[in-house]
PDB file of C-alpha atoms in Angstrom:
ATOM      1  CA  UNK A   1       0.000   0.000   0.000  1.00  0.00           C
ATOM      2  CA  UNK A   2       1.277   3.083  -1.340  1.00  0.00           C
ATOM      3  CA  UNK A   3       2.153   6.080   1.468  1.00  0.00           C
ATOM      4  CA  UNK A   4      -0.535   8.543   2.548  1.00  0.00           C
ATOM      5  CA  UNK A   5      -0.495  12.318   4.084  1.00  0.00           C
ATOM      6  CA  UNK A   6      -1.960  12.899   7.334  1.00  0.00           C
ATOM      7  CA  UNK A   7      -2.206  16.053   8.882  1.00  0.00           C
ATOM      8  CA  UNK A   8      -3.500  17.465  11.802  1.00  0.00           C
ATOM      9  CA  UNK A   9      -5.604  21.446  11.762  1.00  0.00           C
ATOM     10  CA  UNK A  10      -2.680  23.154  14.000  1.00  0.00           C
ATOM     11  CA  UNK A  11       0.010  22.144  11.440  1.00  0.00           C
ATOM     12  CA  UNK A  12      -1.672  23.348   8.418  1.00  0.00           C
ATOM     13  CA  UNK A  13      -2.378  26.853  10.385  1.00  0.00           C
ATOM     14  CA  UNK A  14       1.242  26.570  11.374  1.00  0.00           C
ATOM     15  CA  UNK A  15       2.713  25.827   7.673  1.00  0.00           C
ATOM     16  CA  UNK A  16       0.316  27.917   5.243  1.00  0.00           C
ATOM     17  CA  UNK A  17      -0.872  30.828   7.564  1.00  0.00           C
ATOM     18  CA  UNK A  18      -4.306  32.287   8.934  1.00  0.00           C
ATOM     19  CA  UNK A  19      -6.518  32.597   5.488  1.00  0.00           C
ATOM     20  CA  UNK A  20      -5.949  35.772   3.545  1.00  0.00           C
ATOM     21  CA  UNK A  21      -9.295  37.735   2.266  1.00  0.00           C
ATOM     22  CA  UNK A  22     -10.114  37.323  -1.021  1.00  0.00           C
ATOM     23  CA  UNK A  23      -9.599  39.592  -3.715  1.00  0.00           C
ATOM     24  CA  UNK A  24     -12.530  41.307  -4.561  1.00  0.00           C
ATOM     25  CA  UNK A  25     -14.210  40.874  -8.385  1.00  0.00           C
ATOM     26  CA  UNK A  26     -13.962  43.833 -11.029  1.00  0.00           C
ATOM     27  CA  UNK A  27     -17.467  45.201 -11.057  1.00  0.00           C
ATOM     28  CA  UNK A  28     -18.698  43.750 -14.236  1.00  0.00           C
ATOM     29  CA  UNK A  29     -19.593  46.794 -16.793  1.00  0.00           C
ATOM     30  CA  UNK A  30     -23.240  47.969 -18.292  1.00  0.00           C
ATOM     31  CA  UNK A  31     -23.800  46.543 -21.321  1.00  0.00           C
ATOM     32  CA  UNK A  32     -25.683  48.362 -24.133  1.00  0.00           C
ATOM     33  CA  UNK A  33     -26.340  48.588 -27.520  1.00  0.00           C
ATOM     34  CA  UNK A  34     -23.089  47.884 -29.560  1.00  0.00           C
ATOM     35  CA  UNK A  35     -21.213  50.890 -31.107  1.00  0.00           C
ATOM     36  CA  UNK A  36     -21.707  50.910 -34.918  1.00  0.00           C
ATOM     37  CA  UNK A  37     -18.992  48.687 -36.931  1.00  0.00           C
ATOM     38  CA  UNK A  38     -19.244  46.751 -34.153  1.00  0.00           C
ATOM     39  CA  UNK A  39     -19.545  42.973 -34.830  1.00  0.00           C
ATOM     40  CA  UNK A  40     -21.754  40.015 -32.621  1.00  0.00           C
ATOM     41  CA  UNK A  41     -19.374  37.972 -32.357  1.00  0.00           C
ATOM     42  CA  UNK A  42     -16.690  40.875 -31.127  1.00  0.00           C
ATOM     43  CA  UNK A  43     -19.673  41.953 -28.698  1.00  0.00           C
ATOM     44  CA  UNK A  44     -19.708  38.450 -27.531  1.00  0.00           C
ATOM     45  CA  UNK A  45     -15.660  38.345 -26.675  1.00  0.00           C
ATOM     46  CA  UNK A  46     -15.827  41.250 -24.641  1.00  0.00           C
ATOM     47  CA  UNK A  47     -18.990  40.056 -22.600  1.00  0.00           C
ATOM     48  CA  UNK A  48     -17.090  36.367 -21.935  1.00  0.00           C
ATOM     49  CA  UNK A  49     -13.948  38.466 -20.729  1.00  0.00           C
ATOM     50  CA  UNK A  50     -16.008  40.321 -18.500  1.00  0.00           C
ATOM     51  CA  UNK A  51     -17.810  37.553 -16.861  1.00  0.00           C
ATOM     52  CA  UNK A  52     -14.466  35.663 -16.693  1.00  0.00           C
ATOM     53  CA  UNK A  53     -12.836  38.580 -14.639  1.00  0.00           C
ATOM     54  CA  UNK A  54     -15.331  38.535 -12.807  1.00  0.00           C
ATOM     55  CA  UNK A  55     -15.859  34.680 -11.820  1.00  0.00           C
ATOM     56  CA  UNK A  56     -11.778  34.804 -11.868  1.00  0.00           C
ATOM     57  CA  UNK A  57     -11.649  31.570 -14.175  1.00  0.00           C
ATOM     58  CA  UNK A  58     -12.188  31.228 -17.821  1.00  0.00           C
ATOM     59  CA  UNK A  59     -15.528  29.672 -19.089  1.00  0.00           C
ATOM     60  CA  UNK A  60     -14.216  27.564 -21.533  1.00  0.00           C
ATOM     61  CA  UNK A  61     -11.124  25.889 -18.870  1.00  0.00           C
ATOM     62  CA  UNK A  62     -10.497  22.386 -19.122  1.00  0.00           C
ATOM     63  CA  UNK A  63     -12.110  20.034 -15.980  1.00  0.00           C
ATOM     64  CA  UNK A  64     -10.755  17.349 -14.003  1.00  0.00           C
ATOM     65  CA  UNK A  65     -11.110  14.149 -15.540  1.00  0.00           C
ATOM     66  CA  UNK A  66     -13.508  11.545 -13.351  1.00  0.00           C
ATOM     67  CA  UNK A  67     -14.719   7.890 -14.218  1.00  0.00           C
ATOM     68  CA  UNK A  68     -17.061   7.995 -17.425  1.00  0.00           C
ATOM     69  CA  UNK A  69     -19.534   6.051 -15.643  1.00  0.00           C
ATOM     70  CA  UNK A  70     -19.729  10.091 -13.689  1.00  0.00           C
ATOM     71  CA  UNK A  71     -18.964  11.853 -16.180  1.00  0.00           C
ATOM     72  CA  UNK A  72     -22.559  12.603 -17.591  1.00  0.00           C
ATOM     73  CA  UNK A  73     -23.676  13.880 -13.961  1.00  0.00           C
ATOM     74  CA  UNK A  74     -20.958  16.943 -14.066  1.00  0.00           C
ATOM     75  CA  UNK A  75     -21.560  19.692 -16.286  1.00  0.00           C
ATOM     76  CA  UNK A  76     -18.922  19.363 -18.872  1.00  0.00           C
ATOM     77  CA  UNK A  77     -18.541  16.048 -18.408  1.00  0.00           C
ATOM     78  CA  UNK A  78     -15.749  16.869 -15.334  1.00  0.00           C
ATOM     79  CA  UNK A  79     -15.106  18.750 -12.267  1.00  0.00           C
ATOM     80  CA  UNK A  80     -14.775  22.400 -12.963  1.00  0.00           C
ATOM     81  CA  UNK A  81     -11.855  24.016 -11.316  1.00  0.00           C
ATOM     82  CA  UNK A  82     -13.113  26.746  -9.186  1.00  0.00           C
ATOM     83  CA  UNK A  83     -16.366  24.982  -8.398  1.00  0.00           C
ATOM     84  CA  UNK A  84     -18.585  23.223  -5.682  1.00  0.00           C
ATOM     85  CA  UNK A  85     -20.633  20.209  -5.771  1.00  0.00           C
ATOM     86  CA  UNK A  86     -23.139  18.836  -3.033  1.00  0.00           C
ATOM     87  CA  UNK A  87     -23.185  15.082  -2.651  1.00  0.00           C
ATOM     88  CA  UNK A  88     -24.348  12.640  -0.233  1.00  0.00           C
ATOM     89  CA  UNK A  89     -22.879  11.468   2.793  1.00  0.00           C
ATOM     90  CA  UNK A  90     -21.964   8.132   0.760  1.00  0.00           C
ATOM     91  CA  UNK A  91     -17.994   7.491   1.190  1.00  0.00           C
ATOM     92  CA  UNK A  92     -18.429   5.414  -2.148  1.00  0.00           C
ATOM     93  CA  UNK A  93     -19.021   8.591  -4.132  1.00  0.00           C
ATOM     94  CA  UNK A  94     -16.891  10.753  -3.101  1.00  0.00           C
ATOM     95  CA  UNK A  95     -13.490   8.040  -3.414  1.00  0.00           C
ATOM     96  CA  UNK A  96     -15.476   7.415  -7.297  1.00  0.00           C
ATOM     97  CA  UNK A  97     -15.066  11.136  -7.813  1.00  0.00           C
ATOM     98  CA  UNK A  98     -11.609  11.730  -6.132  1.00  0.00           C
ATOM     99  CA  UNK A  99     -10.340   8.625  -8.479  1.00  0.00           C
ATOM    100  CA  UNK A 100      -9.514   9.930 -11.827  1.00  0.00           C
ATOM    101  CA  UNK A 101      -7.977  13.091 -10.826  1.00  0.00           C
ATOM    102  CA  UNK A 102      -5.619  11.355  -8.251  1.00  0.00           C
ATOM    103  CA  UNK A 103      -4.340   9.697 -11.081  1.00  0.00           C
ATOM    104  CA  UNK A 104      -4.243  12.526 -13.334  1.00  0.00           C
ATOM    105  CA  UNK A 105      -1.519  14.163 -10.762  1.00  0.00           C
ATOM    106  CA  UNK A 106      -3.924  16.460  -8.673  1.00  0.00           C
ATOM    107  CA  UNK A 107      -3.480  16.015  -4.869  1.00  0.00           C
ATOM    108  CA  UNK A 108      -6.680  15.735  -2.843  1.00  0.00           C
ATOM    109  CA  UNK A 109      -7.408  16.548   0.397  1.00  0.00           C
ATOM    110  CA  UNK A 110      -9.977  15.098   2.391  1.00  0.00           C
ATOM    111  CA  UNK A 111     -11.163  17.041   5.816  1.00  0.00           C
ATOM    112  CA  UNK A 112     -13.144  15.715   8.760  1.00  0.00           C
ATOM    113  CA  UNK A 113     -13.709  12.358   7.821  1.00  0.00           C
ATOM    114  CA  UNK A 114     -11.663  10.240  10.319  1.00  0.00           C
ATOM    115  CA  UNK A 115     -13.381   6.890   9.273  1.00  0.00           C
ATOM    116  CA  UNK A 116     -11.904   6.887   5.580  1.00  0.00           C
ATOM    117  CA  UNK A 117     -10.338   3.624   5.351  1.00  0.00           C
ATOM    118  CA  UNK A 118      -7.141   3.746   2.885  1.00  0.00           C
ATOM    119  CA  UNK A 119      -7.724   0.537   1.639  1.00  0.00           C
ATOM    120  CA  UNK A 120     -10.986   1.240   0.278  1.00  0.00           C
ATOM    121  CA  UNK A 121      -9.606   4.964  -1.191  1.00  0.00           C
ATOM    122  CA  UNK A 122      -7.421   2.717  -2.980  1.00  0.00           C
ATOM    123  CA  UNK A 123      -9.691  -0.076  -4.228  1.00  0.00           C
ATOM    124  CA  UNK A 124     -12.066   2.417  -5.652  1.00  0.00           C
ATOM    125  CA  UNK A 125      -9.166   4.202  -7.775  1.00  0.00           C
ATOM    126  CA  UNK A 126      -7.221   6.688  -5.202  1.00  0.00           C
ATOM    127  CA  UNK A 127      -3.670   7.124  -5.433  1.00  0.00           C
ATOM    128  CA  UNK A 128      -2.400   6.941  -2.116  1.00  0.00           C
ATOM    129  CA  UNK A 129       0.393   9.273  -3.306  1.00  0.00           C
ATOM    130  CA  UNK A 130      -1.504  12.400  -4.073  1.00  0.00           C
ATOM    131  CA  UNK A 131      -3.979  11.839  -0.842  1.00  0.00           C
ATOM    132  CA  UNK A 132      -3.888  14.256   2.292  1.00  0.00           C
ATOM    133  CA  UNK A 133      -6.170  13.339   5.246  1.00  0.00           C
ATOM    134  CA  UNK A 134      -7.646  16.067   8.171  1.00  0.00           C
ATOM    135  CA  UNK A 135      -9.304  13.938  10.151  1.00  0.00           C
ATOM    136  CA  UNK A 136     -10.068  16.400  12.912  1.00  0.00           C
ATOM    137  CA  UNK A 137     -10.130  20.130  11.837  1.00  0.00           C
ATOM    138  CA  UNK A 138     -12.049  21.056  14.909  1.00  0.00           C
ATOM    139  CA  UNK A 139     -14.226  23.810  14.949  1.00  0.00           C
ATOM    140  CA  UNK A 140     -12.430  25.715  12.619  1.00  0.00           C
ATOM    141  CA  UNK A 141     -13.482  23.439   9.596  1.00  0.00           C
ATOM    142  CA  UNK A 142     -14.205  26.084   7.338  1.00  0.00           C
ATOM    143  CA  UNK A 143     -11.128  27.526   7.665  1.00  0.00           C
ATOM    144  CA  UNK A 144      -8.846  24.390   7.556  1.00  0.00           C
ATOM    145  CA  UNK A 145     -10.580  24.006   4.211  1.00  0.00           C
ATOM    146  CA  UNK A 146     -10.154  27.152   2.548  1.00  0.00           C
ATOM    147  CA  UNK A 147      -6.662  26.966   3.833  1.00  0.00           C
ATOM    148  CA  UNK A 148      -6.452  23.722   1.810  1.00  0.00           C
ATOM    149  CA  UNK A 149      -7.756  25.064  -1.181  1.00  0.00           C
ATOM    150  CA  UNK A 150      -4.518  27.382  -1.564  1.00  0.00           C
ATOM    151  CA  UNK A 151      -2.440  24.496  -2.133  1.00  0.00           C
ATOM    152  CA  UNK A 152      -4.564  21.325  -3.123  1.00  0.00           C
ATOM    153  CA  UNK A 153      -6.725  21.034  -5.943  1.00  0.00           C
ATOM    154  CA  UNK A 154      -9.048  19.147  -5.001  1.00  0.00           C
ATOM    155  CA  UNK A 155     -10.529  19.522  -1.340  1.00  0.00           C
ATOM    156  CA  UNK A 156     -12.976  17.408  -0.010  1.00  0.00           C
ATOM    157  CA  UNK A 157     -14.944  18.479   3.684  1.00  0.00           C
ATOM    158  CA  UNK A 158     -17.964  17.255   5.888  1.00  0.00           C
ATOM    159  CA  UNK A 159     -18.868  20.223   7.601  1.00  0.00           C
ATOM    160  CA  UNK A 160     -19.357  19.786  11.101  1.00  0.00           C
ATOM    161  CA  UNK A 161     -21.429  22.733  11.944  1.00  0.00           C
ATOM    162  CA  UNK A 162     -23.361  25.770   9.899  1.00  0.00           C
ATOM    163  CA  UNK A 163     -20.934  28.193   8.610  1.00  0.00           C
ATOM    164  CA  UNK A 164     -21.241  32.033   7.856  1.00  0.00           C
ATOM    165  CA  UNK A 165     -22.216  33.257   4.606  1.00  0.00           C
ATOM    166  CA  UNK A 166     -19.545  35.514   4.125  1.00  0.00           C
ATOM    167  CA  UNK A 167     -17.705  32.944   5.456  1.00  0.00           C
ATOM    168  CA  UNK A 168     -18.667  30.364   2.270  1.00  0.00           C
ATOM    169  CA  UNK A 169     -18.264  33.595  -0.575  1.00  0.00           C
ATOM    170  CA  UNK A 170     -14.568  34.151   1.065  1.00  0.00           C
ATOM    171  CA  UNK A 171     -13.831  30.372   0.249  1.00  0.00           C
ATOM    172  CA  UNK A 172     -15.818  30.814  -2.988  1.00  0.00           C
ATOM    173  CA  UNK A 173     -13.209  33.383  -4.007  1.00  0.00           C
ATOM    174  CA  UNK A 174     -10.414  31.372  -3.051  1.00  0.00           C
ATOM    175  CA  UNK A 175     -11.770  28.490  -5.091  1.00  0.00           C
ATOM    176  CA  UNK A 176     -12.280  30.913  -8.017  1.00  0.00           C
ATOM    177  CA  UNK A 177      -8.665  32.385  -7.892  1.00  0.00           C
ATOM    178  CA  UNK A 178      -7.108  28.957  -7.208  1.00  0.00           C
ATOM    179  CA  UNK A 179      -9.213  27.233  -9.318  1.00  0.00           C
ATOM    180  CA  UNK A 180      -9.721  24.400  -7.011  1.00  0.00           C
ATOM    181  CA  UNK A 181     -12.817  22.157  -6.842  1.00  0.00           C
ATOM    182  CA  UNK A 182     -14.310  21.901  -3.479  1.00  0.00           C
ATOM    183  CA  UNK A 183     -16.303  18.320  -2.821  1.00  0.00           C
ATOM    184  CA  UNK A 184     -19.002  18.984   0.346  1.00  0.00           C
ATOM    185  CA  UNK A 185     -20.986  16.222   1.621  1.00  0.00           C
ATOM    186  CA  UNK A 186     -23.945  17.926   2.663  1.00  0.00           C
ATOM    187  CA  UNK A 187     -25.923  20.764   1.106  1.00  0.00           C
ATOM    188  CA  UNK A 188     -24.135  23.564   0.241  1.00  0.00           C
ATOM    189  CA  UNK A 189     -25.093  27.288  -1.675  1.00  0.00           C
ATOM    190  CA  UNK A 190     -24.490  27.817  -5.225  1.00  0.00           C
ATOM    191  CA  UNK A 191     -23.217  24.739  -5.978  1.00  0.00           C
ATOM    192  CA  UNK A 192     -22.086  23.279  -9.630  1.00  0.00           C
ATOM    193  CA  UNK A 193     -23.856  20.284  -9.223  1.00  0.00           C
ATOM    194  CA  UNK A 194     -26.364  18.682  -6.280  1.00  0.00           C
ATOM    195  CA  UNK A 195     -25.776  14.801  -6.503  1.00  0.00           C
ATOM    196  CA  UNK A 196     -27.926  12.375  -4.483  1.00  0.00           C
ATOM    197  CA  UNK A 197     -27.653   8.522  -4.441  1.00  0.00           C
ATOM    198  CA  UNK A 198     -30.687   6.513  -4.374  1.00  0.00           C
ATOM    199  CA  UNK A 199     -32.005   2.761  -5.298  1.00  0.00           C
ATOM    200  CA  UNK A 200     -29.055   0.723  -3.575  1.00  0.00           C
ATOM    201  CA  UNK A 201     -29.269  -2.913  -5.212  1.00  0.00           C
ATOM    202  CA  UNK A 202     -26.848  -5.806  -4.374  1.00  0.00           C
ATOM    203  CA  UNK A 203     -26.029  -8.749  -7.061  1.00  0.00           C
ATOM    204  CA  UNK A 204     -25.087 -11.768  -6.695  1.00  0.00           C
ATOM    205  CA  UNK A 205     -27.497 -13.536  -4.099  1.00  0.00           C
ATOM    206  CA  UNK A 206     -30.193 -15.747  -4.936  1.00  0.00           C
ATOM    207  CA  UNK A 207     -32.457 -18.126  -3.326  1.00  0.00           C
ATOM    208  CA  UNK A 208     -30.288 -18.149  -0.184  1.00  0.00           C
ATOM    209  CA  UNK A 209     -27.423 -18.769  -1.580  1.00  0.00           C
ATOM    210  CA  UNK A 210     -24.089 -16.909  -3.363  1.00  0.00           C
ATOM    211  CA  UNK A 211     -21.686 -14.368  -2.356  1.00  0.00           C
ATOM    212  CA  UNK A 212     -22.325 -10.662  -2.360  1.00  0.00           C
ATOM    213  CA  UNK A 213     -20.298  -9.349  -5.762  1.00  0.00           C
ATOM    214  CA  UNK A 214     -21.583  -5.899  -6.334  1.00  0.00           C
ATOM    215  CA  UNK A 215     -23.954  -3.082  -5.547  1.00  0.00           C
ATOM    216  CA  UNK A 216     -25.581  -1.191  -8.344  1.00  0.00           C
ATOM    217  CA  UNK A 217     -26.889   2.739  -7.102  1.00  0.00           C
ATOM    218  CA  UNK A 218     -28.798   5.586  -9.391  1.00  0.00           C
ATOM    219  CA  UNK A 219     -27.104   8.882  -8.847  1.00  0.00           C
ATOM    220  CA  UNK A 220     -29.276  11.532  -9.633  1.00  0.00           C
ATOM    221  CA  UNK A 221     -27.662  15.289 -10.719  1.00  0.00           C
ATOM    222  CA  UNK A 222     -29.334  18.386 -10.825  1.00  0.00           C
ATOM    223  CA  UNK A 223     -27.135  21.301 -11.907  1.00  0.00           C
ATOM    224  CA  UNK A 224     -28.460  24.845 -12.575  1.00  0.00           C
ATOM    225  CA  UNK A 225     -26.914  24.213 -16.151  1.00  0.00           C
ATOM    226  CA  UNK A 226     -29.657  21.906 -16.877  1.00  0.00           C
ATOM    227  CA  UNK A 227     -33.227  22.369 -16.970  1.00  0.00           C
ATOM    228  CA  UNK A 228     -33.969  18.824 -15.948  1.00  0.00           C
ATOM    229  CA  UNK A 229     -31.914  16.575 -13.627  1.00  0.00           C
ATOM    230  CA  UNK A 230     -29.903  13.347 -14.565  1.00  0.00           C
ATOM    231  CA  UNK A 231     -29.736   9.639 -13.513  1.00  0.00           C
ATOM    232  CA  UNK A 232     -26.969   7.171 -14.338  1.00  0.00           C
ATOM    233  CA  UNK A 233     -27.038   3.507 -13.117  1.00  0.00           C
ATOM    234  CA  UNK A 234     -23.295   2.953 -11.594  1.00  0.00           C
ATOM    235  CA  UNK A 235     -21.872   0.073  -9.528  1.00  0.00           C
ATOM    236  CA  UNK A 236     -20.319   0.645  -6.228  1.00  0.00           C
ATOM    237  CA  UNK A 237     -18.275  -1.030  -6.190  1.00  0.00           C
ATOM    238  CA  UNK A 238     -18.769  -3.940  -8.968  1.00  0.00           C
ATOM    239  CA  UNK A 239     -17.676  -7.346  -8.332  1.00  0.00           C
ATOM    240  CA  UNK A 240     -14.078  -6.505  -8.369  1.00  0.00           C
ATOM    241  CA  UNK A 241     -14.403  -3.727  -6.117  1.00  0.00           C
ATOM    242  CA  UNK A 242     -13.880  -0.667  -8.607  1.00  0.00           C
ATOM    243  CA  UNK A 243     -16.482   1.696 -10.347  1.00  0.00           C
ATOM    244  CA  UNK A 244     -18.043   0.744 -13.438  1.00  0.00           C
ATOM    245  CA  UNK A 245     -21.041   1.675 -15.029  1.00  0.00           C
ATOM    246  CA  UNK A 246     -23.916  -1.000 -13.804  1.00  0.00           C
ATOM    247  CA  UNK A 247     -25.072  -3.462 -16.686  1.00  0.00           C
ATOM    248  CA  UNK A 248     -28.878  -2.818 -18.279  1.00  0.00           C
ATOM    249  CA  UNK A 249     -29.946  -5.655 -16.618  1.00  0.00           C
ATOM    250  CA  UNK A 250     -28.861  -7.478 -12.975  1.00  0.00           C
ATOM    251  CA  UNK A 251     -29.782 -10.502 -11.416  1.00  0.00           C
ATOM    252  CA  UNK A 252     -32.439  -9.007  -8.812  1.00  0.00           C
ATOM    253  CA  UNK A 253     -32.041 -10.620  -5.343  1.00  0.00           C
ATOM    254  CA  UNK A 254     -34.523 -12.881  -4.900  1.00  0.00           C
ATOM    255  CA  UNK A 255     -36.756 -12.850  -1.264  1.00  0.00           C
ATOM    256  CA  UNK A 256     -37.184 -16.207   0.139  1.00  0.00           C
ATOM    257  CA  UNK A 257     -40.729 -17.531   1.067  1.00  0.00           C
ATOM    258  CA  UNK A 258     -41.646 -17.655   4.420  1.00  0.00           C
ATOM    259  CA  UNK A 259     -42.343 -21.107   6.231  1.00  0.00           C
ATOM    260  CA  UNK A 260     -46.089 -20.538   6.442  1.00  0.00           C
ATOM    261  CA  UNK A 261     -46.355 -19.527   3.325  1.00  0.00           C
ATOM    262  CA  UNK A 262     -48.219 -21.724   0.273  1.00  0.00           C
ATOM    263  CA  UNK A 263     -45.388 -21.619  -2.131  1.00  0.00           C
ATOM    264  CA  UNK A 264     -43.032 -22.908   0.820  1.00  0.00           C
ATOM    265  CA  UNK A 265     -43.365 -26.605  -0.517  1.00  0.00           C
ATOM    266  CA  UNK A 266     -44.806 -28.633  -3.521  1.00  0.00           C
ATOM    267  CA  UNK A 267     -48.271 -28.848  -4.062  1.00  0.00           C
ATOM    268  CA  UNK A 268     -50.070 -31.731  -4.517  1.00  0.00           C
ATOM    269  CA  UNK A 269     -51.357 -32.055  -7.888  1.00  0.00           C
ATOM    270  CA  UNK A 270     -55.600 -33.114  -8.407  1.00  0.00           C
ATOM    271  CA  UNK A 271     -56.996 -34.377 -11.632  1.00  0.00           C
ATOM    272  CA  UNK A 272     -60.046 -32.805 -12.855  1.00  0.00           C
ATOM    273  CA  UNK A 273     -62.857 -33.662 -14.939  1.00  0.00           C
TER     274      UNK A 273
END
């Protein structure tokens, strides 16, 4: 098993510094009618160049990579640097999404989630390598995280308590100007993408009998980039404990009779007529 960062909330205070304010956004210019010789498409530069000085990222930059079983929940088929997506308190999902971009190079850091087991980062697709671990940030979670964010690309939290909202657009800037991606399990205000998890399904049992070799899930997206939300059918994990996208149709697991019930044994058969 491949070595993995663990740090505690007073050292990364200690090594990075208290969190700096973020800078705040060029005030994005009235927009009228064009001035004559003008073209659209020249009218349409300068209005994406003001937005992106705004947002502090460019519209059109490239995302992380994740497992194409995901991608089609993300809008742009990735995780957009500078961003923040909700998703479930399911472990499962967020090691499927931290996955591809560990192995792309990007560190992650994961923050306040002292029951992540390495061993199942790694079966689902982690590298070790590029993985840092908070367990405890203590009450201070917010700001362990945005302190995170100016160094990691990829920052993963479950918020232990509510948080202010200047509080969330100060870390919002310093996700913009970093371009980091910020992965919250729990609710959380203008995010990129909401993802929930829903219709867990295990394969492999029958009538009593077999081993447990997968567990299929629908994740369901809703983004504010789409005007209706998204489903995908992925296993986590499949039978050899990685992410794959779940076949069109599984074995369903079969419920047993019960003793008292007519279909427990054979009937006896009566001639008629």
């Amino acid at each position: 098993m491949r070595a993995i960062v663990q740090l505690t909330a007073q050292y990364v205070h200690e090594t990075v510094g208290q969190t700096p304010t973020g800078t705040p956004p060029t005030a994005l210019g009235a927009v009228g009618t064009p001035p004559a010789g003008t073209s659209s498409s020249g009218t349409v530069a300068q209005l994406r160049a003001q937005v992106e000085r705004v947002q502090g990222r460019r519209l059109d930059a490239p995302v992380l990579p994740v497992h194409p079983a995901l991608a089609s929940l993300l809008p742009g088929g990735g995780l957009r640097p500078g961003s923040a997506y909700s998703l479930p308190r399911s472990t499962s999902v967020l090691l499927a999404l931290l996955a591809q971009p560990s192995q792309a190079g990007s560190w992650c850091g994961v923050i306040g989630m002292p029951r992540l087991g390495a061993e199942a980062a790694e079966g689902l697709g982690v590298d070790l390598s590029r993985l840092v671990l908070i367990p405890d940030p203590g009450a201070r979670w917010l700001a362990v995280t945005s302190t995170v964010a100016e160094v990691v690309p990829v920052v993963a939290v479950r918020p232990s308590g509510r948080a202010a909202d200047g509080e969330i657009a100060r870390l919002a800037a310093r996700l913009r100007d970093r371009g980091a991606v910020l992965l919250v399990q729990g609710p959380w205000p203008q995010a990129e993408a909401v993802i929930e998890v829903g219709e867990p399904a295990w394969e492999g049992v029958g009538r009593g009998h077999g081993y447990l070799a997968g567990r299929a899930v629908t994740l369901m997206s809703s983004s504010r980039r789409w005007p209706r939300s998204r489903r995908a059918r992925v296993m986590l994990p499949d039978a050899a404990g990685h992410v794959s996208a779940a076949p069109e149709r599984m074995r369903p697991v079969e419920t047993l009779p019960s003793a008292g019930s007519a279909d427990s044994f054979p009937q006896p058969i009566r001639a008629v007529g």
